[in-house]
mmCIF file of C-alpha atoms in Angstrom:
data_model
loop_
_atom_site.group_PDB
_atom_site.id
_atom_site.type_symbol
_atom_site.label_atom_id
_atom_site.label_comp_id
_atom_site.label_asym_id
_atom_site.label_seq_id
_atom_site.Cartn_x
_atom_site.Cartn_y
_atom_site.Cartn_z
ATOM 1 C CA MET A 1 200.158 124.456 95.052
ATOM 2 C CA ASP A 2 198.432 127.789 95.590
ATOM 3 C CA LEU A 3 194.780 127.658 96.526
ATOM 4 C CA PRO A 4 192.326 130.248 95.218
ATOM 5 C CA SER A 5 191.410 132.890 97.743
ATOM 6 C CA GLY A 6 189.413 136.065 97.821
ATOM 7 C CA ARG A 7 191.852 137.330 100.447
ATOM 8 C CA SER A 8 195.433 136.739 101.456
ATOM 9 C CA ARG A 9 194.537 134.282 104.252
ATOM 10 C CA PRO A 10 195.735 130.761 103.387
ATOM 11 C CA ASP A 11 193.385 128.765 105.648
ATOM 12 C CA VAL A 12 190.760 126.477 104.094
ATOM 13 C CA LEU A 13 187.370 125.375 105.389
ATOM 14 C CA LEU A 14 186.517 121.815 104.342
ATOM 15 C CA THR A 15 183.149 120.176 104.962
ATOM 16 C CA GLY A 16 182.580 116.452 104.532
ATOM 17 C CA ALA A 17 186.034 115.326 105.708
ATOM 18 C CA THR A 18 184.475 112.263 107.368
ATOM 19 C CA GLY A 19 183.100 111.034 104.039
ATOM 20 C CA PHE A 20 184.799 109.049 101.276
ATOM 21 C CA VAL A 21 185.607 111.857 98.840
ATOM 22 C CA GLY A 22 186.101 114.364 101.663
ATOM 23 C CA ALA A 23 188.743 112.213 103.361
ATOM 24 C CA PHE A 24 190.801 112.185 100.168
ATOM 25 C CA LEU A 25 190.253 115.909 99.629
ATOM 26 C CA LEU A 26 191.661 116.522 103.098
ATOM 27 C CA ARG A 27 194.714 114.373 102.378
ATOM 28 C CA ALA A 28 195.251 116.112 99.017
ATOM 29 C CA LEU A 29 195.006 119.538 100.659
ATOM 30 C CA LEU A 30 197.644 118.509 103.194
ATOM 31 C CA ASN A 31 199.930 117.040 100.542
ATOM 32 C CA ARG A 32 199.608 119.798 97.956
ATOM 33 C CA SER A 33 199.407 122.977 99.981
ATOM 34 C CA ALA A 34 200.782 124.554 103.124
ATOM 35 C CA ALA A 35 197.311 125.581 104.287
ATOM 36 C CA ARG A 36 195.705 124.925 107.628
ATOM 37 C CA ILE A 37 192.422 123.104 107.063
ATOM 38 C CA HIS A 38 189.424 123.706 109.312
ATOM 39 C CA CYS A 39 187.169 120.642 109.070
ATOM 40 C CA LEU A 40 183.506 120.948 110.023
ATOM 41 C CA ALA A 41 182.393 117.606 111.475
ATOM 42 C CA ARG A 42 179.627 116.386 113.742
ATOM 43 C CA GLY A 43 180.495 116.164 117.404
ATOM 44 C CA GLN A 44 179.725 117.763 120.722
ATOM 45 C CA THR A 45 183.380 118.551 121.352
ATOM 46 C CA THR A 46 186.501 119.318 119.338
ATOM 47 C CA HIS A 47 187.962 115.989 120.450
ATOM 48 C CA GLU A 48 184.925 114.063 119.222
ATOM 49 C CA ALA A 49 184.955 115.837 115.843
ATOM 50 C CA ALA A 50 188.714 115.273 115.489
ATOM 51 C CA ARG A 51 188.284 111.588 116.282
ATOM 52 C CA ARG A 52 185.723 111.178 113.498
ATOM 53 C CA ILE A 53 187.951 113.000 111.004
ATOM 54 C CA GLN A 54 190.934 110.793 111.858
ATOM 55 C CA ALA A 55 188.755 107.668 111.740
ATOM 56 C CA ALA A 56 187.937 108.398 108.094
ATOM 57 C CA GLN A 57 191.652 108.679 107.311
ATOM 58 C CA ASP A 58 192.269 105.380 109.086
ATOM 59 C CA VAL A 59 189.554 103.531 107.157
ATOM 60 C CA TYR A 60 191.250 104.340 103.851
ATOM 61 C CA GLY A 61 194.818 103.903 105.076
ATOM 62 C CA LEU A 62 195.675 107.588 104.679
ATOM 63 C CA GLY A 63 197.726 107.922 107.842
ATOM 64 C CA ALA A 64 197.781 110.174 110.874
ATOM 65 C CA LEU A 65 196.794 113.806 110.508
ATOM 66 C CA ASP A 66 199.004 116.740 111.437
ATOM 67 C CA VAL A 67 197.149 118.235 114.385
ATOM 68 C CA ASN A 68 198.939 121.543 113.794
ATOM 69 C CA ARG A 69 197.341 121.851 110.351
ATOM 70 C CA VAL A 70 193.977 120.096 110.730
ATOM 71 C CA ILE A 71 191.609 122.003 113.003
ATOM 72 C CA ALA A 72 188.440 120.128 113.931
ATOM 73 C CA VAL A 73 185.337 122.324 114.069
ATOM 74 C CA PRO A 74 182.437 120.566 115.825
ATOM 75 C CA GLY A 75 179.232 121.528 114.062
ATOM 76 C CA ASP A 76 176.336 120.312 111.956
ATOM 77 C CA LEU A 77 175.450 121.159 108.350
ATOM 78 C CA ALA A 78 171.770 120.649 109.120
ATOM 79 C CA ALA A 79 171.730 123.080 112.065
ATOM 80 C CA PRO A 80 171.252 126.861 111.925
ATOM 81 C CA GLY A 81 174.576 128.636 111.577
ATOM 82 C CA LEU A 82 176.239 125.231 110.938
ATOM 83 C CA GLY A 83 175.745 124.477 114.628
ATOM 84 C CA LEU A 84 178.272 127.164 115.588
ATOM 85 C CA ARG A 85 177.801 130.002 118.030
ATOM 86 C CA PRO A 86 177.699 133.374 116.232
ATOM 87 C CA GLU A 87 181.148 134.312 117.533
ATOM 88 C CA GLU A 88 182.545 130.956 116.352
ATOM 89 C CA PHE A 89 180.991 131.485 112.919
ATOM 90 C CA ASP A 90 182.511 134.972 112.671
ATOM 91 C CA ARG A 91 185.922 133.807 113.871
ATOM 92 C CA LEU A 92 185.970 131.012 111.272
ATOM 93 C CA ALA A 93 184.953 133.440 108.520
ATOM 94 C CA ASP A 94 187.803 135.715 109.580
ATOM 95 C CA GLN A 95 190.354 132.906 109.219
ATOM 96 C CA VAL A 96 189.614 131.232 105.885
ATOM 97 C CA GLY A 97 190.382 132.330 102.362
ATOM 98 C CA ALA A 98 188.936 129.286 100.570
ATOM 99 C CA VAL A 99 185.962 127.003 101.216
ATOM 100 C CA MET A 100 185.586 123.471 99.858
ATOM 101 C CA HIS A 101 182.069 122.200 100.484
ATOM 102 C CA ALA A 102 181.992 118.413 100.123
ATOM 103 C CA GLY A 103 179.608 117.691 102.989
ATOM 104 C CA ALA A 104 176.131 116.323 102.271
ATOM 105 C CA GLN A 105 173.625 113.783 103.457
ATOM 106 C CA VAL A 106 173.799 111.060 100.819
ATOM 107 C CA ASN A 107 170.755 108.837 100.507
ATOM 108 C CA LEU A 108 169.188 107.754 97.219
ATOM 109 C CA ILE A 109 165.926 106.613 98.844
ATOM 110 C CA MET A 110 164.931 109.468 101.148
ATOM 111 C CA PRO A 111 162.685 112.217 99.741
ATOM 112 C CA ALA A 112 164.102 115.696 99.231
ATOM 113 C CA ARG A 113 162.308 117.144 102.257
ATOM 114 C CA MET A 114 164.299 114.841 104.556
ATOM 115 C CA LEU A 115 167.633 115.880 102.998
ATOM 116 C CA GLU A 116 166.949 119.573 102.559
ATOM 117 C CA ALA A 117 168.324 120.732 105.918
ATOM 118 C CA ALA A 118 171.823 119.361 105.317
ATOM 119 C CA ASN A 119 172.024 119.629 101.534
ATOM 120 C CA VAL A 120 170.262 122.912 100.803
ATOM 121 C CA THR A 121 170.068 124.949 103.993
ATOM 122 C CA GLY A 122 173.541 123.739 104.947
ATOM 123 C CA THR A 123 174.917 124.853 101.583
ATOM 124 C CA ARG A 124 173.274 128.248 102.045
ATOM 125 C CA GLU A 125 174.968 128.615 105.438
ATOM 126 C CA VAL A 126 178.392 127.605 104.098
ATOM 127 C CA LEU A 127 177.921 130.117 101.274
ATOM 128 C CA ARG A 128 177.045 132.770 103.835
ATOM 129 C CA LEU A 129 180.289 132.083 105.651
ATOM 130 C CA ALA A 130 182.250 132.190 102.378
ATOM 131 C CA GLY A 131 180.609 135.476 101.424
ATOM 132 C CA GLN A 132 181.413 136.971 104.805
ATOM 133 C CA ALA A 133 185.009 135.759 104.440
ATOM 134 C CA GLY A 134 185.346 136.858 100.816
ATOM 135 C CA ALA A 135 186.565 133.312 100.172
ATOM 136 C CA ALA A 136 186.701 131.282 96.995
ATOM 137 C CA PHE A 137 184.064 128.530 97.033
ATOM 138 C CA ASP A 138 184.192 125.025 95.540
ATOM 139 C CA TYR A 139 181.041 122.919 95.714
ATOM 140 C CA ILE A 140 181.287 119.141 95.321
ATOM 141 C CA SER A 141 178.187 117.998 93.469
ATOM 142 C CA THR A 142 177.194 114.819 91.670
ATOM 143 C CA SER A 143 176.039 113.397 88.357
ATOM 144 C CA GLU A 144 172.853 112.477 90.273
ATOM 145 C CA VAL A 145 171.585 115.978 89.450
ATOM 146 C CA PHE A 146 170.625 114.479 86.073
ATOM 147 C CA GLY A 147 167.578 112.250 86.013
ATOM 148 C CA PRO A 148 167.063 109.253 83.718
ATOM 149 C CA ALA A 149 166.758 110.179 80.062
ATOM 150 C CA ASP A 150 168.337 109.162 76.775
ATOM 151 C CA GLY A 151 171.223 111.164 75.401
ATOM 152 C CA ALA A 152 174.396 112.718 76.742
ATOM 153 C CA VAL A 153 175.015 115.632 79.085
ATOM 154 C CA ASP A 154 178.102 117.788 79.483
ATOM 155 C CA GLU A 155 179.191 120.824 81.476
ATOM 156 C CA LEU A 156 176.818 123.097 79.551
ATOM 157 C CA THR A 157 173.703 120.906 79.897
ATOM 158 C CA PRO A 158 171.195 122.138 82.510
ATOM 159 C CA PRO A 159 169.406 119.447 84.560
ATOM 160 C CA ARG A 160 166.004 120.492 83.255
ATOM 161 C CA GLY A 161 163.244 119.029 81.139
ATOM 162 C CA GLY A 162 163.709 115.275 80.822
ATOM 163 C CA TRP A 163 166.960 115.504 82.739
ATOM 164 C CA GLU A 164 165.500 116.835 85.981
ATOM 165 C CA PRO A 165 166.877 114.889 88.963
ATOM 166 C CA ALA A 166 164.725 111.927 89.942
ATOM 167 C CA THR A 167 165.985 111.259 93.472
ATOM 168 C CA GLY A 168 165.606 113.438 96.529
ATOM 169 C CA TYR A 169 169.383 113.454 96.835
ATOM 170 C CA GLY A 170 169.796 114.669 93.256
ATOM 171 C CA GLN A 171 167.099 117.285 93.735
ATOM 172 C CA THR A 172 168.722 118.733 96.844
ATOM 173 C CA LYS A 173 172.188 118.726 95.285
ATOM 174 C CA TYR A 174 170.821 120.576 92.252
ATOM 175 C CA ALA A 175 169.170 123.079 94.583
ATOM 176 C CA GLY A 176 172.582 123.550 96.187
ATOM 177 C CA GLU A 177 174.131 124.092 92.761
ATOM 178 C CA ARG A 178 171.653 126.858 92.010
ATOM 179 C CA LEU A 179 172.560 128.599 95.255
ATOM 180 C CA VAL A 180 176.250 128.412 94.357
ATOM 181 C CA LEU A 181 175.717 129.726 90.825
ATOM 182 C CA GLN A 182 173.570 132.560 92.169
ATOM 183 C CA ALA A 183 176.367 133.493 94.590
ATOM 184 C CA ARG A 184 178.823 133.394 91.685
ATOM 185 C CA ALA A 185 176.594 135.720 89.676
ATOM 186 C CA GLU A 186 176.668 138.099 92.644
ATOM 187 C CA GLY A 187 180.474 138.135 92.639
ATOM 188 C CA LEU A 188 181.609 135.215 94.819
ATOM 189 C CA PRO A 189 184.427 133.233 93.118
ATOM 190 C CA ALA A 190 182.641 129.888 93.022
ATOM 191 C CA ARG A 191 182.654 126.682 91.018
ATOM 192 C CA VAL A 192 180.555 123.502 90.901
ATOM 193 C CA HIS A 193 182.352 120.144 90.566
ATOM 194 C CA ARG A 194 180.023 117.333 89.463
ATOM 195 C CA LEU A 195 181.519 113.924 90.195
ATOM 196 C CA ASP A 196 180.366 110.756 88.461
ATOM 197 C CA ARG A 197 180.893 107.318 90.014
ATOM 198 C CA ILE A 198 183.922 107.458 92.298
ATOM 199 C CA VAL A 199 185.762 104.260 93.222
ATOM 200 C CA GLY A 200 188.785 103.414 95.352
ATOM 201 C CA ASP A 201 192.309 104.742 95.662
ATOM 202 C CA SER A 202 194.286 103.913 92.517
ATOM 203 C CA ARG A 203 197.476 103.543 94.557
ATOM 204 C CA THR A 204 196.320 101.250 97.368
ATOM 205 C CA GLY A 205 192.965 99.918 96.166
ATOM 206 C CA ALA A 206 191.224 101.216 99.307
ATOM 207 C CA CYS A 207 187.464 101.357 98.652
ATOM 208 C CA GLN A 208 184.508 102.340 100.746
ATOM 209 C CA PRO A 209 184.296 99.788 103.557
ATOM 210 C CA ARG A 210 180.792 98.596 102.722
ATOM 211 C CA GLY A 211 181.442 98.800 99.022
ATOM 212 C CA ASP A 212 178.908 100.482 96.794
ATOM 213 C CA ASP A 213 176.326 99.297 94.309
ATOM 214 C CA LEU A 214 178.978 98.478 91.690
ATOM 215 C CA TRP A 215 180.803 96.221 94.132
ATOM 216 C CA LEU A 216 177.484 94.691 95.168
ATOM 217 C CA LEU A 217 177.087 93.579 91.563
ATOM 218 C CA VAL A 218 180.574 92.117 91.652
ATOM 219 C CA ARG A 219 179.860 90.291 94.903
ATOM 220 C CA SER A 220 176.688 88.858 93.397
ATOM 221 C CA ALA A 221 178.749 87.357 90.570
ATOM 222 C CA LEU A 222 180.729 85.291 93.068
ATOM 223 C CA SER A 223 177.559 83.489 94.164
ATOM 224 C CA THR A 224 175.555 83.500 90.939
ATOM 225 C CA GLY A 225 178.207 83.216 88.245
ATOM 226 C CA VAL A 226 176.652 85.964 86.100
ATOM 227 C CA LEU A 227 177.287 89.613 85.295
ATOM 228 C CA PRO A 228 175.478 91.897 82.866
ATOM 229 C CA GLU A 229 176.888 92.813 79.467
ATOM 230 C CA ALA A 230 177.339 96.495 80.241
ATOM 231 C CA GLU A 231 179.751 99.343 80.841
ATOM 232 C CA VAL A 232 180.134 101.627 83.842
ATOM 233 C CA ASN A 233 182.162 104.805 84.280
ATOM 234 C CA VAL A 234 184.498 104.854 87.290
ATOM 235 C CA THR A 235 187.041 107.427 88.494
ATOM 236 C CA PRO A 236 189.589 106.683 91.247
ATOM 237 C CA VAL A 237 188.990 108.845 94.291
ATOM 238 C CA ASP A 238 192.598 110.023 94.646
ATOM 239 C CA PHE A 239 192.598 111.332 91.081
ATOM 240 C CA ALA A 240 189.232 113.029 91.666
ATOM 241 C CA ALA A 241 190.606 114.815 94.742
ATOM 242 C CA ASP A 242 193.743 115.946 92.899
ATOM 243 C CA ALA A 243 191.648 117.126 89.948
ATOM 244 C CA VAL A 244 189.292 119.158 92.134
ATOM 245 C CA LEU A 245 192.223 120.921 93.775
ATOM 246 C CA ALA A 246 194.000 121.555 90.485
ATOM 247 C CA LEU A 247 190.873 122.933 88.838
ATOM 248 C CA SER A 248 190.028 125.082 91.850
ATOM 249 C CA ALA A 249 193.490 126.641 91.716
ATOM 250 C CA ALA A 250 193.548 127.104 87.934
ATOM 251 C CA THR A 251 191.834 130.473 87.784
ATOM 252 C CA GLY A 252 192.004 132.463 84.575
ATOM 253 C CA ARG A 253 192.098 129.411 82.284
ATOM 254 C CA GLY A 254 188.745 130.078 80.693
ATOM 255 C CA GLN A 255 186.926 127.430 82.701
ATOM 256 C CA GLY A 256 183.200 127.720 83.119
ATOM 257 C CA PRO A 257 181.337 127.642 86.419
ATOM 258 C CA ILE A 258 180.664 123.890 86.192
ATOM 259 C CA VAL A 259 183.143 121.052 85.739
ATOM 260 C CA HIS A 260 182.477 117.356 85.244
ATOM 261 C CA LEU A 261 184.748 114.623 86.539
ATOM 262 C CA CYS A 262 184.393 111.260 84.841
ATOM 263 C CA HIS A 263 186.779 108.790 83.259
ATOM 264 C CA PRO A 264 187.093 109.061 79.450
ATOM 265 C CA ARG A 265 186.940 105.257 79.030
ATOM 266 C CA PRO A 266 184.127 103.208 80.571
ATOM 267 C CA LEU A 267 184.896 99.974 82.371
ATOM 268 C CA ARG A 268 183.386 96.877 80.768
ATOM 269 C CA MET A 269 181.878 94.219 82.986
ATOM 270 C CA ALA A 270 183.838 91.675 80.948
ATOM 271 C CA GLU A 271 187.004 93.251 82.371
ATOM 272 C CA LEU A 272 185.678 92.833 85.902
ATOM 273 C CA ALA A 273 184.799 89.202 85.175
ATOM 274 C CA ALA A 274 188.338 88.576 83.945
ATOM 275 C CA ALA A 275 189.825 90.264 87.027
ATOM 276 C CA LEU A 276 187.771 88.025 89.318
ATOM 277 C CA GLY A 277 189.504 85.007 87.803
ATOM 278 C CA ALA A 278 186.400 82.844 87.989
ATOM 279 C CA PRO A 279 184.041 81.361 85.383
ATOM 280 C CA ILE A 280 181.400 84.057 85.000
ATOM 281 C CA ASP A 281 178.833 84.307 82.210
ATOM 282 C CA LEU A 282 177.986 87.684 80.708
ATOM 283 C CA LEU A 283 174.281 88.048 79.952
ATOM 284 C CA PRO A 284 172.227 90.803 78.329
ATOM 285 C CA VAL A 285 171.053 93.146 81.056
ATOM 286 C CA GLN A 286 167.429 91.978 81.120
ATOM 287 C CA GLU A 287 168.415 88.303 81.124
ATOM 288 C CA TRP A 288 170.864 89.004 83.940
ATOM 289 C CA ALA A 289 168.140 90.778 85.958
ATOM 290 C CA ASP A 290 165.740 87.864 85.398
ATOM 291 C CA ALA A 291 168.427 85.400 86.487
ATOM 292 C CA LEU A 292 169.073 87.345 89.693
ATOM 293 C CA ARG A 293 165.379 87.404 90.512
ATOM 294 C CA ARG A 294 165.148 83.644 90.090
ATOM 295 C CA PHE A 295 168.241 83.076 92.191
ATOM 296 C CA GLY A 296 167.052 85.528 94.852
ATOM 297 C CA GLU A 297 163.869 83.550 95.338
ATOM 298 C CA ARG A 298 165.829 80.500 96.495
ATOM 299 C CA LEU A 299 165.698 79.895 100.226
ATOM 300 C CA ASP A 300 169.495 79.708 100.586
ATOM 301 C CA SER A 301 170.282 82.869 98.629
ATOM 302 C CA ASP A 302 171.153 86.396 99.696
ATOM 303 C CA PRO A 303 167.903 88.448 99.606
ATOM 304 C CA MET A 304 169.988 91.399 98.381
ATOM 305 C CA LEU A 305 169.979 89.719 94.965
ATOM 306 C CA LEU A 306 166.338 90.673 94.532
ATOM 307 C CA LEU A 307 167.279 94.349 94.875
ATOM 308 C CA LEU A 308 170.228 94.304 92.502
ATOM 309 C CA PRO A 309 168.213 94.729 89.283
ATOM 310 C CA VAL A 310 166.802 97.950 90.778
ATOM 311 C CA ILE A 311 170.256 99.091 91.883
ATOM 312 C CA ALA A 312 171.571 98.241 88.430
ATOM 313 C CA GLU A 313 169.435 100.945 86.864
ATOM 314 C CA ARG A 314 171.839 103.441 88.446
ATOM 315 C CA VAL A 315 175.019 101.459 87.855
ATOM 316 C CA LEU A 316 174.370 100.492 84.257
ATOM 317 C CA GLY A 317 173.210 103.722 82.732
ATOM 318 C CA GLY A 318 170.010 104.822 84.461
ATOM 319 C CA ARG A 319 171.235 108.393 83.966
ATOM 320 C CA PRO A 320 172.151 109.916 80.584
ATOM 321 C CA ARG A 321 175.724 109.489 79.419
ATOM 322 C CA PHE A 322 177.894 111.810 81.495
ATOM 323 C CA ARG A 323 180.505 113.673 79.425
ATOM 324 C CA ALA A 324 183.305 116.056 80.363
ATOM 325 C CA PRO A 325 184.914 117.531 77.200
ATOM 326 C CA GLN A 326 185.795 120.931 78.652
ATOM 327 C CA THR A 327 187.012 119.533 81.974
ATOM 328 C CA THR A 328 189.139 116.827 80.356
ATOM 329 C CA ARG A 329 190.758 119.452 78.132
ATOM 330 C CA ALA A 330 191.467 121.664 81.162
ATOM 331 C CA LEU A 331 192.961 118.732 83.070
ATOM 332 C CA HIS A 332 195.240 117.905 80.152
ATOM 333 C CA GLU A 333 196.443 121.514 80.088
ATOM 334 C CA LEU A 334 197.247 121.137 83.780
ATOM 335 C CA GLY A 335 199.221 117.945 83.098
ATOM 336 C CA LEU A 336 196.658 115.610 84.696
ATOM 337 C CA ARG A 337 195.687 112.337 83.007
ATOM 338 C CA HIS A 338 193.135 109.872 84.321
ATOM 339 C CA PRO A 339 194.855 106.733 85.644
ATOM 340 C CA PRO A 340 194.078 103.683 83.511
ATOM 341 C CA VAL A 341 191.358 101.449 84.897
ATOM 342 C CA ASP A 342 193.102 98.236 83.877
ATOM 343 C CA ALA A 343 193.620 94.720 85.178
ATOM 344 C CA ALA A 344 196.267 95.862 87.663
ATOM 345 C CA LEU A 345 193.983 98.495 89.201
ATOM 346 C CA LEU A 346 190.984 96.164 89.303
ATOM 347 C CA GLY A 347 193.195 93.615 91.046
ATOM 348 C CA ARG A 348 194.063 96.168 93.746
ATOM 349 C CA TYR A 349 190.383 96.959 94.285
ATOM 350 C CA LEU A 350 189.375 93.313 94.526
ATOM 351 C CA GLU A 351 192.248 92.518 96.889
ATOM 352 C CA HIS A 352 191.199 95.360 99.184
ATOM 353 C CA LEU A 353 187.569 94.244 99.145
ATOM 354 C CA ARG A 354 188.679 90.714 100.015
ATOM 355 C CA SER A 355 190.878 92.017 102.837
ATOM 356 C CA THR A 356 187.894 93.796 104.411
ATOM 357 C CA GLY A 357 185.660 90.731 104.112
ATOM 358 C CA PHE A 358 183.299 92.427 101.666
ATOM 359 C CA LEU A 359 184.312 89.834 99.052
ATOM 360 C CA PRO A 360 185.111 86.233 99.987
ATOM 361 C CA ALA A 361 188.778 85.296 99.990
ATOM 362 C CA ASP A 362 188.191 82.252 97.782
ATOM 363 C CA HIS A 363 186.960 82.206 94.231
ATOM 364 C CA LEU A 364 183.504 81.560 92.864
ATOM 365 C CA ASN A 365 181.296 79.341 95.003
ATOM 366 C CA GLN A 366 180.998 76.514 92.507
ATOM 367 C CA GLY A 367 177.552 75.024 92.382
ATOM 368 C CA ALA A 368 175.782 77.980 93.988
ATOM 369 C CA TRP A 369 174.178 78.891 90.706
ATOM 370 C CA GLY A 370 171.820 76.517 89.030
#
């Protein structure tokens, strides 16, 4: 596929290649283009940065990287000039024709001031490089830019009023979005991609090694025997990476500056319970939260259970309903359909989580709940 570029140079700068989404973006760039990809990663040396980039590929079973096409760039989003010497910054800007900025410090507890260097100042520096290069710019953002409020939000809804981001992470990502949209207004070809909950590879089932809050809820069910009656939106990471690349290349299709990536059909917790193959009761959300608190107070229980009702506010709809009508229509025009989140896919996810030890290999611990 052809990547968008403000110039004829085919090289791409990718940030965040050591993260979950970034690792799959790197693999998609390698599979779907002939570009060389310069990957900004933390490290004192090129070898150290390259080792971290390859380690992320290894974690998700993505294979060995082509060292002739993947160029490690040791740097730091939180440092002035991305941690590069001025001549290194200029040389990189002279090589790339497209920038994909997926790097960020992700933490839903830290205040904005502790995340600002990487998420806001870092975005400003990457934009400066893109502007100097005349490169197209794609910014990977998040549904966390919307704070908790009733209703639904789509690509045209601004995160203002009751929908202002509530977490420091969401606040800094929204600040980054504003920088990107300002650069677009000044003539830089730029787009914001807001991703909702991203889960594992639909082909292999590979998930984040420590799971995430959704899988924490699933793990809790194997010791408590309960899950909440609720729905959650999930999008496989490989589809998200392919969609970002396809949308970034589809210039001139009437797309707006902001796209939303989310699955058109939510996953029901009842489907997860069935996939686990164990006797699990589905309770109304408040009853489930009360049950977890009671169970968490037992001396032999996992203290994480006491935190799950708080975590569940994010998993089970703490944000407004995230919608993507324009993006879904654009993806259909490009021939992309969301993979079904069905029993077969859930089985692949659960098998992977068992293989890593995040979930126990056996079924429900009978008698643990009572």
